[in-house]
Amino acid sequence: MKKLVQIILYSILPFLSIAQAPPSWTSADMYLAIRKLNVLGSVLYVAAHPDDENTRLIAYLSKDRMLRTGYLSMTRGDGGQNLIGDEQGVELGLIRTQELMSARRTDGGEQYFTRAYDFGYSKTPEETFDKWDKEKILSDVVWVIRKFQPDIIVTRFPTTGEGGHGHHTASGILANEAFEAAANPNRFPEQLKFVKIWQAKRVLWNTFNFGGTNTTRDDQLKIDVGGYNPLLGKSYGEIAAESRSQHKSQGFGVPASRGVQLEYFNATKGDQPANDLLDGVDLTWGKLAGGAVIEKMINDIANSFDLLHPEKSVKGLVSLYHSIEALPEGNWRFKKMFEVQDLIEQCSGLFIEATSNEQYAVQTDSVKINFSINNRLGTSSEILKIKVDYFDSSLIQPLRKNMNLNFSKNIFVPASKKITQPYWLENKMEQGYFNVNDQQKIGQAGVDAAFLAFFLVKVEGQNFYFTKAVKYKFTDPVRGELYEPLVVIPSMLLKSEPALRIVINKDQKFEGDLQIQNKKNNIVAIPYTDYFLRNNKSDPAVKFNIASVEMTARDQSINVGYKIESDTSTSIRFLAKDNNMNYYSTSELKEIKYNHIPYINYLVAPEVEFKKIDVKTYNKKIGYIVGAGDKVPEALEQMGYEVTLLSEKELSRNGLDRFDAIITGVRTYNTNDWMSKYYNKLMKYVEDGGNLIVQYNTSNFISNVSSKIGPYNFSISRTRVTNENAAVTFLKPQHQVLNFPNKITGDDFKGWIQERSIYHAGNWDKNKFETIFSMNDPGEKPDEGSLIIAKHGKGYFTYTGIVFFRELPAGVSGAYRLLANLIALNKKKGF
């Protein structure tokens, strides 16, 4: 039974938070997988962020060398920028997690993470470790090494800083320290209840030549990873391009490469290999007692494999399974048993799935699950049992060739059924890391599937448990048949948006609407705040206009108005009680949907922060040219401005003189190549008295601005101030932007988050542009390019790298006041 449980555990691992069509293997895939059975070697690649990994090397190692290959990313990329939407922080991390998992499905690697949070650009490893808690994240790296058991570890970045970003250097330091700590029983001994100590052979730094830095040398080990795999019909450079292009939120689409591609390696721990990355590592079954016979059996199966009739190999694979099962327990034994079981399923042509027509399984309600099995190639197979949660059905039915066996079952979802939630978001996080208390979860890439279906099938006389995540299956009229995650949610969902409400008028009331949505029939909802849970009575400071809401139909929504009696900024967290079930809901559902990744669903507390900000505004109508995506327009509307979103169509057809100011969203000139067509129109708008404010654009090897932006020359540099508390020097205290309509002082730069500014202006025309601030990170020279302003005709042009897109959604009062002053530069119209 213990062996069965371990095999089931291995079979569950690929079904964590993966929503995709059932894998469809070609005979070439099966043949390659058979050959991989004879390779008992593993490599763990280590870096800091999604997109740091060397996809070409991972593809080569996993698909050419057939090594078990993993990528350990320190973070989920939460602090990066977003080219496809307005998600930031944790939401961006959720997107990049799925992009990275998609990349691994493409290049054949496995994905792992630590608990570290990407808090934004860092210039030193010291700053990084100060926020990450170095010992905690080191323990995570050690845990993954002990669990994965790599023969060698490869780092993208060195310990000496050539990687630039502080997170990059920190990842190299942690990998090298973990190499020794993982083998030391006195380091993180609490892990040894679950894993054993592990000593890798060496740590290799995968040196590089990019970003203007060349760390490769002729005396380093060189490996050609650019080969062509005729069974796959692609070179590893082509596979790598597909993998790297999954990082769509970062604009990392890349062309395919072909031909010789050299990678360079230098040992930082252990010995320097002379001929191969795995010099001195036994990759054969000879490393296991009794393994010699296994190698011969695999060779026989591979030599006799029939591309047109893979089912002929099933008997041999079942026999192989028995032989591996008889070996002494160990990591490779269970890994190879799982690989063989996977091959048995694929070579048999078995189609097995469990799906639902509903996206959500609702607590205290039922969900219908559809089971489907087809023995497409006619191997000797029999379905014995299907189990999902409390449902356990004995079938004992032969599976006839290419005949569908379909049936459905309604399964009750108890209130105790765990809500589907990214495990790293279950607890309140710290500034630099997620709080994850379950040791077994650490390192896991995705979210546990809401339901797992276990199919007990007898194949050629041997019982196998095939484990499938239950998925939401539907047909899109454009994209066709789709599979997405099935998600467990509460029977009531709450929503009160926006989560941050700015109050700028002293007479403005703290009020809003709480939306209550029932996800099942017949609910009587009573709205409360969390004050009720603490005091068992209603909050006297919050008045709802409806005491209770009766909702009979599923998916019915009702808005309940509320008013808060408060004279100062305050935060309110809502909940609702279902009086029929004595059931409390404290959840708001957030959804993120992009076609290139599975649907993302997660729950947050329905909380609203009312923030009083002393900000005066001048001018009224704003045109906002949308760029990569940000939440600045919503903040402007809360300040009382009338905001019109401008696409290319609006820019081409409409006059601009009706706008008091036009603001370009973040990376507008990077993402909209049509902006160059409207340069003259925008400059005429400024010349006639308009006010054009350009937020940051990037200038790097990924994205550059091809069009002219301002009326006078300037460039975009890579200068940034990453310390959110960096001192800000006022260069022109009497300038209008610091005095009207709000007096800007040093207090306005208190309470900022993540950073001050990015992608400063550089090489500006000093005869035309005025600089307003000087700022810098510790140990660096002051820079004046965070905000430059030029008078042009009757109007004003501004370029700024100040991170309004981060500070406004965070409710930073100084950012609101400074932006209001920028909008008022031309004093065009009053209210």
Coordinates of C-alpha atoms in Angstrom, one line a residue, residues 408-760:
S408 CA -21.7 11.6 -14.9
K409 CA -22.0 12.0 -11.2
N410 CA -23.3 14.9 -9.0
I411 CA -20.8 15.3 -6.1
F412 CA -21.7 17.3 -3.0
V413 CA -19.2 20.1 -2.1
P414 CA -19.2 20.4 1.7
A415 CA -18.5 23.6 3.5
S416 CA -15.3 22.0 4.7
K417 CA -14.0 21.6 1.1
K418 CA -11.0 23.8 0.7
I419 CA -11.4 26.9 -1.3
T420 CA -9.2 27.0 -4.4
Q421 CA -6.5 29.5 -3.6
P422 CA -2.8 29.9 -4.6
Y423 CA -1.1 28.5 -1.5
W424 CA 1.3 31.3 -1.2
L425 CA -1.5 33.8 -0.8
E426 CA -3.3 32.0 2.0
N427 CA -1.5 33.9 4.7
K428 CA -0.6 37.6 5.0
M429 CA 2.7 38.2 3.3
E430 CA 5.8 40.1 4.5
Q431 CA 7.5 42.8 2.5
G432 CA 10.0 40.4 0.9
Y433 CA 8.5 37.0 1.1
F434 CA 5.3 34.9 1.2
N435 CA 4.3 33.2 4.5
V436 CA 4.0 29.5 3.7
N437 CA 3.7 27.3 6.7
D438 CA 3.3 23.9 5.0
Q439 CA 6.8 22.6 4.3
Q440 CA 5.6 20.3 1.6
K441 CA 4.2 23.2 -0.4
I442 CA 7.4 25.1 -0.5
G443 CA 8.9 25.0 -4.0
Q444 CA 5.6 23.9 -5.7
A445 CA 4.9 26.0 -8.8
G446 CA 1.2 26.1 -9.0
V447 CA -2.1 25.6 -7.2
D448 CA -3.5 22.2 -6.2
A449 CA -6.3 21.0 -8.4
A450 CA -9.7 21.4 -6.8
F451 CA -10.6 17.8 -7.4
L452 CA -8.5 14.8 -8.4
A453 CA -10.1 11.8 -10.1
F454 CA -8.4 8.5 -9.5
F455 CA -9.1 5.8 -12.2
L456 CA -8.1 2.3 -11.3
V457 CA -7.4 0.5 -14.6
K458 CA -6.1 -3.0 -15.1
V459 CA -3.7 -3.0 -18.1
E460 CA -2.3 -6.3 -19.3
G461 CA -3.0 -7.8 -15.8
Q462 CA -1.5 -5.0 -13.8
N463 CA -3.5 -2.4 -11.8
F464 CA -2.6 1.2 -12.3
Y465 CA -4.1 4.4 -10.7
F466 CA -4.3 7.1 -13.3
T467 CA -4.8 10.4 -11.7
K468 CA -6.5 13.3 -13.5
A469 CA -7.3 16.8 -12.4
V470 CA -11.0 17.5 -12.9
K471 CA -11.2 20.4 -15.3
Y472 CA -13.8 22.9 -16.5
K473 CA -14.4 22.0 -20.2
F474 CA -16.3 24.1 -22.7
T475 CA -16.4 25.1 -26.3
D476 CA -15.5 28.6 -27.4
P477 CA -17.0 29.6 -30.8
V478 CA -13.6 31.0 -31.9
R479 CA -11.0 28.9 -30.1
G480 CA -12.8 25.6 -30.0
E481 CA -12.7 23.1 -27.2
L482 CA -11.0 24.5 -24.1
Y483 CA -10.0 23.2 -20.7
E484 CA -9.6 25.5 -17.7
P485 CA -9.3 25.0 -13.9
L486 CA -12.3 23.9 -11.9
V487 CA -12.4 26.2 -8.9
V488 CA -14.0 25.7 -5.5
I489 CA -15.6 28.9 -4.2
P490 CA -17.9 30.0 -1.4
S491 CA -21.7 30.0 -1.8
M492 CA -21.7 33.8 -1.6
L493 CA -19.2 36.3 -3.1
L494 CA -18.8 39.9 -2.1
K495 CA -17.4 42.8 -4.0
S496 CA -16.9 46.5 -3.1
E497 CA -14.9 48.3 -5.8
P498 CA -12.7 50.2 -6.0
A499 CA -10.7 48.8 -3.1
L500 CA -9.1 52.2 -2.6
R501 CA -11.4 55.3 -2.5
I502 CA -9.9 58.7 -2.5
V503 CA -11.7 61.4 -0.6
I504 CA -10.5 64.9 -1.6
N505 CA -13.5 67.0 -0.6
K506 CA -14.1 67.6 3.1
D507 CA -17.8 67.3 2.6
Q508 CA -17.5 64.0 0.7
K509 CA -19.2 61.1 2.5
F510 CA -17.6 57.7 3.1
E511 CA -20.1 55.6 1.3
G512 CA -20.4 53.0 -1.4
D513 CA -22.1 49.8 -2.4
L514 CA -21.4 46.2 -1.3
Q515 CA -22.3 43.7 -4.0
I516 CA -23.5 40.3 -2.8
Q517 CA -23.7 37.5 -5.3
N518 CA -25.2 34.1 -4.6
K519 CA -23.6 31.1 -6.3
K520 CA -26.4 28.7 -5.3
N521 CA -30.2 28.9 -4.9
N522 CA -32.0 30.2 -1.9
I523 CA -29.8 32.4 0.2
V524 CA -30.8 34.9 2.8
A525 CA -27.7 37.2 3.1
I526 CA -27.1 39.5 6.0
P527 CA -24.3 42.1 5.4
Y528 CA -21.8 42.8 8.2
T529 CA -18.3 44.1 8.7
D530 CA -15.6 42.0 10.4
Y531 CA -16.5 44.0 13.6
F532 CA -19.3 41.4 13.9
L533 CA -16.8 38.5 14.2
R534 CA -14.9 40.2 16.9
N535 CA -17.8 41.6 18.9
N536 CA -20.8 39.5 17.9
K537 CA -22.8 42.6 17.0
S538 CA -23.1 45.0 14.1
D539 CA -20.5 47.7 13.6
P540 CA -22.1 51.0 14.9
A541 CA -20.0 53.1 12.5
V542 CA -21.3 51.3 9.4
K543 CA -24.9 51.6 8.3
F544 CA -26.4 49.4 5.6
N545 CA -29.5 50.4 3.7
I546 CA -30.8 46.8 3.7
A547 CA -30.7 44.6 6.7
S548 CA -31.0 41.3 4.8
V549 CA -31.2 40.2 1.2
E550 CA -33.2 37.2 0.0
M551 CA -31.9 35.7 -3.3
T552 CA -33.7 32.7 -4.7
A553 CA -31.9 32.3 -8.1
R554 CA -28.3 31.3 -8.6
D555 CA -25.9 34.0 -9.8
Q556 CA -28.2 36.8 -8.6
S557 CA -26.4 40.0 -7.5
I558 CA -27.8 42.7 -5.3
N559 CA -26.1 45.9 -4.3
V560 CA -26.4 47.0 -0.6
G561 CA -25.6 50.6 0.1
Y562 CA -23.5 51.6 3.1
K563 CA -22.3 54.7 4.9
I564 CA -19.4 55.0 7.3
E565 CA -19.4 57.5 10.1
S566 CA -15.7 58.6 10.2
D567 CA -13.8 61.9 9.9
T568 CA -10.4 60.2 9.1
S569 CA -9.1 57.7 6.7
T570 CA -10.4 54.2 7.5
S571 CA -10.5 50.7 6.3
I572 CA -13.6 48.4 6.3
R573 CA -13.6 44.6 5.7
F574 CA -17.0 43.1 4.8
L575 CA -18.6 39.7 5.3
A576 CA -22.0 38.2 4.8
K577 CA -23.9 35.5 6.6
D578 CA -26.3 33.1 4.9
N579 CA -29.1 32.8 7.5
N580 CA -30.4 29.6 5.9
M581 CA -27.1 27.7 6.4
N582 CA -25.5 29.6 9.2
Y583 CA -22.6 30.1 6.8
Y584 CA -20.3 33.1 6.6
S585 CA -18.6 34.4 3.4
T586 CA -15.6 36.7 3.7
S587 CA -14.4 36.4 0.1
E588 CA -14.2 38.4 -3.1
L589 CA -13.3 36.5 -6.3
K590 CA -10.6 38.0 -8.6
E591 CA -10.3 36.7 -12.1
I592 CA -7.5 37.1 -14.6
K593 CA -8.0 35.9 -18.1
Y594 CA -5.5 35.8 -21.0
N595 CA -5.6 33.4 -23.9
H596 CA -2.0 32.2 -23.5
I597 CA -2.4 31.0 -19.9
P598 CA -5.0 29.2 -17.9
Y599 CA -7.7 31.3 -16.2
I600 CA -6.4 32.6 -12.9
N601 CA -8.9 32.7 -9.9
Y602 CA -8.0 33.8 -6.4
L603 CA -9.8 35.2 -3.4
V604 CA -9.2 38.3 -1.4
A605 CA -10.9 39.8 1.6
P606 CA -13.6 42.3 0.4
E607 CA -11.9 45.3 1.9
V608 CA -12.3 49.0 1.1
E609 CA -9.9 51.7 2.2
F610 CA -11.2 55.2 2.4
K611 CA -8.3 57.7 2.3
K612 CA -8.6 61.4 2.8
I613 CA -6.0 63.3 0.7
D614 CA -5.5 67.0 0.8
V615 CA -5.2 67.6 -2.9
K616 CA -6.5 70.5 -5.0
T617 CA -7.1 70.1 -8.7
Y618 CA -7.1 72.5 -11.6
N619 CA -8.2 71.7 -15.2
K620 CA -10.9 69.1 -15.8
K621 CA -10.7 67.1 -19.0
I622 CA -8.0 64.5 -19.5
G623 CA -7.3 62.4 -22.6
Y624 CA -5.5 59.2 -21.6
I625 CA -3.6 57.3 -24.3
V626 CA -3.5 53.7 -23.1
G627 CA -0.1 52.0 -23.2
A628 CA 0.9 48.6 -21.7
G629 CA -1.8 49.0 -19.1
D630 CA -2.0 50.7 -15.7
K631 CA -4.6 52.0 -13.2
V632 CA -3.8 55.7 -13.5
P633 CA -7.1 56.5 -15.2
E634 CA -9.2 55.2 -12.3
A635 CA -7.1 57.3 -9.9
L636 CA -7.7 60.4 -12.0
E637 CA -11.4 59.8 -12.0
Q638 CA -11.4 59.6 -8.3
M639 CA -9.7 62.9 -8.2
G640 CA -12.6 64.4 -10.1
Y641 CA -11.2 64.5 -13.6
E642 CA -13.2 63.5 -16.6
V643 CA -11.1 60.9 -18.3
T644 CA -11.4 59.8 -22.0
L645 CA -9.4 56.8 -23.0
L646 CA -7.8 57.4 -26.4
S647 CA -7.0 54.7 -28.9
E648 CA -5.6 55.2 -32.4
K649 CA -9.1 55.6 -33.7
E650 CA -9.9 58.5 -31.3
L651 CA -6.5 60.2 -32.0
S652 CA -7.0 60.0 -35.7
R653 CA -10.6 61.2 -35.8
N654 CA -11.0 63.8 -33.0
G655 CA -9.5 67.1 -32.2
L656 CA -7.4 67.4 -29.1
D657 CA -8.1 70.9 -28.1
R658 CA -11.0 69.9 -25.8
F659 CA -8.5 68.2 -23.4
D660 CA -6.9 70.3 -20.7
A661 CA -4.1 67.7 -20.5
I662 CA -3.2 64.5 -22.4
I663 CA -1.4 61.8 -20.5
T664 CA 0.3 58.7 -22.1
G665 CA 0.1 55.5 -20.1
V666 CA 3.2 53.5 -19.2
R667 CA 5.2 52.3 -22.2
T668 CA 2.8 53.8 -24.7
Y669 CA 5.5 54.5 -27.2
N670 CA 6.9 50.9 -26.7
T671 CA 3.6 49.2 -27.3
N672 CA 1.9 51.4 -29.9
D673 CA 3.9 51.7 -33.1
W674 CA 1.2 54.0 -34.5
M675 CA 2.2 56.8 -32.0
S676 CA 4.8 58.1 -34.5
K677 CA 1.9 59.0 -36.9
Y678 CA 0.5 61.4 -34.4
Y679 CA 3.6 63.2 -33.3
N680 CA 2.8 66.3 -35.3
K681 CA -0.7 66.4 -34.1
L682 CA 0.4 66.0 -30.4
M683 CA 3.0 68.7 -30.8
K684 CA 0.5 71.1 -32.4
Y685 CA -1.8 70.4 -29.4
V686 CA 1.0 71.5 -27.1
E687 CA 2.0 74.5 -29.2
D688 CA -1.6 75.7 -29.1
G689 CA -1.7 75.6 -25.3
G690 CA -2.1 72.0 -24.5
N691 CA -0.4 69.9 -21.8
L692 CA 1.2 66.6 -22.8
I693 CA 2.5 64.4 -19.9
V694 CA 4.5 61.3 -21.0
Q695 CA 5.0 58.5 -18.4
Y696 CA 8.0 56.2 -18.7
N697 CA 9.0 54.2 -21.7
T698 CA 11.7 51.6 -21.7
S699 CA 15.0 51.5 -23.5
N700 CA 16.7 48.2 -23.4
F701 CA 17.4 45.1 -25.5
I702 CA 13.8 44.1 -25.3
S703 CA 11.9 47.3 -26.1
N704 CA 13.0 50.6 -27.6
V705 CA 11.2 53.7 -28.6
S706 CA 11.4 54.1 -32.4
S707 CA 9.4 57.4 -32.7
K708 CA 10.2 60.9 -31.5
I709 CA 8.3 61.8 -28.3
G710 CA 8.9 65.5 -27.4
P711 CA 9.3 68.8 -29.1
Y712 CA 13.0 68.9 -28.2
N713 CA 15.7 66.2 -28.1
F714 CA 16.1 63.8 -25.1
S715 CA 16.8 60.1 -24.8
I716 CA 15.5 57.5 -22.4
S717 CA 18.1 56.1 -20.1
R718 CA 18.1 53.0 -17.9
T719 CA 18.7 55.1 -14.8
R720 CA 16.3 54.3 -12.0
V721 CA 16.0 55.0 -8.2
T722 CA 15.0 51.8 -6.6
N723 CA 15.0 52.9 -3.0
E724 CA 11.5 54.1 -2.3
N725 CA 12.8 56.2 0.6
A726 CA 15.6 57.9 -1.4
A727 CA 16.1 61.6 -0.6
V728 CA 14.6 63.9 -3.2
T729 CA 16.3 67.3 -3.7
F730 CA 14.1 70.1 -5.1
L731 CA 16.2 71.9 -7.8
K732 CA 13.7 74.7 -8.5
P733 CA 11.6 75.2 -5.3
Q734 CA 9.8 78.1 -6.9
H735 CA 8.7 76.3 -10.1
Q736 CA 5.0 76.2 -10.7
V737 CA 4.9 72.4 -10.6
L738 CA 6.0 72.5 -7.0
N739 CA 3.5 75.2 -6.0
F740 CA 0.3 75.2 -7.9
P741 CA -2.3 74.2 -7.0
N742 CA -0.6 72.2 -4.2
K743 CA 2.6 73.1 -2.3
I744 CA 4.9 70.1 -2.7
T745 CA 7.2 69.5 0.2
G746 CA 9.4 66.7 1.4
D747 CA 6.4 65.2 3.2
D748 CA 5.0 64.3 -0.2
F749 CA 7.7 61.8 -0.8
K750 CA 7.0 59.9 2.4
G751 CA 5.2 56.5 2.3
W752 CA 6.2 55.6 -1.3
I753 CA 6.3 51.9 -2.3
Q754 CA 8.9 49.8 -4.2
E755 CA 10.8 52.6 -6.0
R756 CA 10.9 56.3 -6.8
S757 CA 11.4 56.3 -10.5
I758 CA 12.5 54.3 -13.5
Y759 CA 13.9 54.9 -17.0
H760 CA 14.9 58.5 -16.5

